[in-house]
Amino acid sequence: MATMEKNWDSLTENGLIIAGSPATVADRLIEAANTLHVGNLVALLQIGSMPHELTEKNITLFAEEVLPRIRGQWADQGWQHNWWATGAADRTPAVTGRA
């Protein structure tokens, strides 16, 4: 990978960036979570000089179409999240219906 061309297409194709339609993003995040066995996510939903309106649309799509599909990824595994902020609502569903 050291010689890999560093452009958007190569970065997404090689899994270094997860981007695309909400369905693609959700599928790739689920795949990454399963492969890496991770449960916490930090999402960068604004890139460089992305216009404010596009950033808002990106955040809305992520919240409305991606999060519902990935929330509860590990709910049926019995994991306890020991680092969840005190007082924050845990919205993990008790039973998951993965798509």
Coordinates of N, CA and C in Angstrom, one line a residue:
M1 N 0.8 -1.2 0.0 CA 0.0 0.0 0.0 C 0.9 1.3 0.0
A2 N 2.1 1.1 0.3 CA 3.0 2.3 0.3 C 3.1 3.0 -1.0
T3 N 2.9 2.3 -2.1 CA 3.0 2.9 -3.4 C 1.6 3.3 -4.0
M4 N 0.6 3.0 -3.2 CA -0.8 3.3 -3.7 C -1.0 4.8 -4.0
E5 N -1.7 5.0 -5.1 CA -2.0 6.4 -5.4 C -3.0 6.9 -4.4
K6 N -2.8 8.1 -3.9 CA -3.6 8.7 -2.9 C -4.7 9.6 -3.5
N7 N -5.7 9.0 -4.1 CA -6.9 9.8 -4.5 C -8.1 9.3 -3.9
W8 N -9.2 10.0 -4.1 CA -10.5 9.6 -3.4 C -10.9 8.2 -3.8
D9 N -10.8 7.8 -5.1 CA -11.2 6.5 -5.6 C -10.4 5.4 -4.9
S10 N -9.1 5.6 -4.9 CA -8.2 4.5 -4.4 C -8.4 4.4 -2.8
L11 N -8.6 5.6 -2.2 CA -8.8 5.5 -0.7 C -10.1 4.8 -0.3
T12 N -11.2 5.1 -1.1 CA -12.4 4.4 -0.8 C -12.4 2.9 -1.2
E13 N -11.8 2.6 -2.4 CA -11.7 1.2 -2.8 C -10.9 0.4 -1.9
N14 N -9.9 1.0 -1.3 CA -9.0 0.2 -0.3 C -9.5 0.3 1.1
G15 N -10.7 0.8 1.3 CA -11.3 0.8 2.6 C -10.7 1.8 3.6
L16 N -9.9 2.7 3.2 CA -9.3 3.7 4.1 C -10.3 4.9 4.4
I17 N -11.2 5.0 3.5 CA -12.3 6.0 3.7 C -13.6 5.2 3.4
I18 N -14.6 5.4 4.3 CA -15.9 4.8 4.0 C -16.8 5.9 3.6
A19 N -17.3 5.8 2.3 CA -18.1 6.9 1.7 C -19.1 6.3 0.7
G20 N -20.1 7.0 0.4 CA -21.0 6.5 -0.6 C -22.5 6.8 -0.2
S21 N -23.4 6.1 -0.8 CA -24.8 6.2 -0.4 C -25.0 5.8 1.1
P22 N -26.1 6.2 1.7 CA -26.3 5.7 3.1 C -26.2 4.2 3.2
A23 N -26.8 3.5 2.2 CA -26.8 2.0 2.3 C -25.3 1.5 2.2
T24 N -24.5 2.0 1.3 CA -23.1 1.6 1.2 C -22.4 1.9 2.4
V25 N -22.5 3.1 3.0 CA -21.8 3.5 4.2 C -22.2 2.5 5.4
A26 N -23.5 2.3 5.5 CA -23.9 1.4 6.6 C -23.3 0.0 6.4
D27 N -23.4 -0.5 5.2 CA -22.8 -1.9 4.9 C -21.3 -1.9 5.2
R28 N -20.6 -0.9 4.8 CA -19.2 -0.9 5.0 C -18.8 -0.7 6.5
L29 N -19.6 0.1 7.2 CA -19.4 0.2 8.6 C -19.6 -1.1 9.4
I30 N -20.7 -1.8 9.0 CA -21.0 -3.1 9.6 C -19.8 -4.0 9.3
E31 N -19.4 -4.1 8.1 CA -18.3 -4.9 7.7 C -17.0 -4.6 8.5
A32 N -16.7 -3.3 8.6 CA -15.5 -2.9 9.3 C -15.6 -3.2 10.8
A33 N -16.8 -3.0 11.4 CA -17.0 -3.4 12.8 C -16.8 -4.8 13.1
N34 N -17.4 -5.7 12.1 CA -17.2 -7.1 12.3 C -15.8 -7.5 12.1
T35 N -15.1 -7.0 11.1 CA -13.7 -7.4 10.8 C -12.8 -6.9 11.9
L36 N -13.0 -5.7 12.4 CA -12.1 -5.1 13.4 C -12.6 -5.3 14.8
H37 N -13.8 -5.8 15.0 CA -14.5 -6.0 16.3 C -14.4 -4.7 17.1
V38 N -14.9 -3.7 16.5 CA -15.0 -2.4 17.2 C -16.5 -2.0 17.4
G39 N -16.7 -1.2 18.5 CA -18.0 -0.8 18.8 C -18.2 0.7 18.9
N40 N -17.2 1.5 18.9 CA -17.3 2.9 19.0 C -16.9 3.5 17.6
L41 N -17.6 4.6 17.3 CA -17.4 5.2 16.0 C -17.2 6.7 16.1
V42 N -16.2 7.2 15.4 CA -16.1 8.7 15.3 C -16.2 9.0 13.8
A43 N -17.2 9.7 13.4 CA -17.5 10.0 12.0 C -17.1 11.4 11.7
L44 N -16.5 11.5 10.5 CA -16.1 12.8 10.0 C -17.1 13.1 8.9
L45 N -18.1 14.0 9.1 CA -19.2 14.2 8.2 C -19.1 15.5 7.4
Q46 N -18.0 16.1 7.6 CA -17.6 17.4 6.8 C -16.2 17.2 6.4
I47 N -15.9 17.5 5.1 CA -14.6 17.4 4.6 C -14.1 18.6 3.9
G48 N -13.0 19.1 4.3 CA -12.4 20.3 3.6 C -13.3 21.5 3.5
S49 N -13.5 21.9 2.2 CA -14.4 23.1 2.0 C -15.8 22.7 1.6
M50 N -16.3 21.6 2.1 CA -17.6 21.2 1.8 C -18.6 22.3 2.3
P51 N -19.5 22.7 1.4 CA -20.5 23.7 1.7 C -21.3 23.4 2.9
H52 N -21.8 24.4 3.6 CA -22.6 24.2 4.8 C -23.8 23.3 4.6
E53 N -24.5 23.6 3.5 CA -25.8 22.9 3.1 C -25.5 21.4 2.9
L54 N -24.4 21.1 2.2 CA -24.0 19.7 1.9 C -23.6 19.0 3.2
T55 N -23.0 19.7 4.1 CA -22.6 19.2 5.4 C -23.9 18.8 6.2
E56 N -24.8 19.7 6.2 CA -26.1 19.5 6.9 C -26.8 18.2 6.3
K57 N -26.8 18.1 5.0 CA -27.5 17.0 4.3 C -26.7 15.7 4.7
N58 N -25.4 15.8 4.7 CA -24.6 14.6 5.1 C -24.9 14.1 6.5
I59 N -25.0 15.1 7.4 CA -25.3 14.8 8.8 C -26.7 14.2 8.9
T60 N -27.6 14.7 8.2 CA -29.0 14.3 8.3 C -29.1 12.9 7.7
L61 N -28.5 12.6 6.5 CA -28.5 11.3 6.0 C -27.9 10.2 6.9
F62 N -26.8 10.6 7.5 CA -26.1 9.7 8.4 C -27.0 9.4 9.6
A63 N -27.6 10.4 10.2 CA -28.5 10.2 11.4 C -29.8 9.5 11.0
E64 N -30.4 9.7 9.9 CA -31.7 9.1 9.6 C -31.6 7.8 8.9
E65 N -30.5 7.5 8.1 CA -30.4 6.3 7.3 C -29.3 5.4 7.6
V66 N -28.2 5.9 8.2 CA -27.1 5.0 8.5 C -27.2 4.6 10.0
L67 N -27.3 5.5 10.9 CA -27.3 5.1 12.3 C -28.4 4.1 12.7
P68 N -29.6 4.2 12.1 CA -30.6 3.1 12.5 C -30.1 1.7 12.1
R69 N -29.3 1.6 11.0 CA -28.9 0.3 10.5 C -27.7 -0.2 11.3
I70 N -26.9 0.7 11.9 CA -25.7 0.2 12.6 C -25.8 0.2 14.1
R71 N -26.8 1.0 14.6 CA -27.0 1.0 16.0 C -27.4 -0.4 16.5
G72 N -26.9 -0.8 17.6 CA -27.2 -2.1 18.1 C -26.4 -3.2 17.5
Q73 N -25.3 -2.9 16.8 CA -24.5 -3.9 16.0 C -24.1 -5.0 17.0
W74 N -23.8 -4.7 18.2 CA -23.3 -5.8 19.1 C -24.4 -6.0 20.2
A75 N -25.6 -5.5 20.1 CA -26.6 -5.7 21.2 C -26.9 -7.1 21.6
D76 N -26.8 -8.0 20.6 CA -27.1 -9.4 20.9 C -25.9 -10.2 21.5
Q77 N -24.8 -9.5 21.7 CA -23.6 -10.1 22.1 C -23.4 -10.0 23.7
G78 N -24.2 -9.2 24.3 CA -24.2 -9.1 25.7 C -23.1 -8.2 26.2
W79 N -22.5 -7.3 25.4 CA -21.4 -6.4 25.8 C -22.0 -5.3 26.6
Q80 N -21.2 -4.9 27.6 CA -21.6 -3.8 28.5 C -20.6 -2.6 28.1
H81 N -21.1 -1.5 27.8 CA -20.3 -0.3 27.4 C -19.9 0.4 28.7
N82 N -18.7 0.2 29.2 CA -18.2 0.7 30.4 C -17.8 2.2 30.3
W83 N -17.7 2.7 29.0 CA -17.2 4.0 28.8 C -18.2 5.0 28.4
W84 N -19.5 4.6 28.4 CA -20.6 5.4 28.0 C -20.7 6.6 29.0
A85 N -20.9 7.8 28.5 CA -21.0 8.9 29.4 C -22.1 8.8 30.4
T86 N -21.9 9.1 31.6 CA -22.9 9.1 32.6 C -24.0 10.1 32.3
G87 N -25.2 9.6 32.3 CA -26.4 10.5 32.1 C -26.8 10.5 30.6
A88 N -25.9 9.9 29.7 CA -26.3 9.9 28.3 C -27.2 8.7 28.0
A89 N -28.2 9.0 27.2 CA -29.2 7.9 26.9 C -28.5 6.9 26.0
D90 N -28.7 5.6 26.4 CA -28.2 4.5 25.6 C -29.4 4.1 24.7
R91 N -29.3 4.3 23.4 CA -30.5 4.0 22.6 C -30.3 2.7 21.8
T92 N -29.5 1.8 22.3 CA -29.3 0.5 21.7 C -30.5 -0.3 21.9
P93 N -31.1 -0.8 20.8 CA -32.3 -1.6 20.9 C -32.0 -2.9 21.6
A94 N -33.0 -3.4 22.3 CA -32.8 -4.7 23.0 C -32.7 -5.8 22.0
V95 N -33.4 -5.8 20.9 CA -33.3 -6.8 19.9 C -33.0 -6.2 18.6
T96 N -32.0 -6.7 17.9 CA -31.7 -6.1 16.6 C -32.4 -6.9 15.5
G97 N -32.7 -6.1 14.4 CA -33.2 -6.7 13.2 C -32.3 -6.2 12.1
R98 N -31.1 -6.8 12.0 CA -30.1 -6.4 11.0 C -30.6 -6.6 9.6
A99 N -30.3 -5.7 8.8 CA -30.7 -5.8 7.3 C -29.7 -6.6 6.6

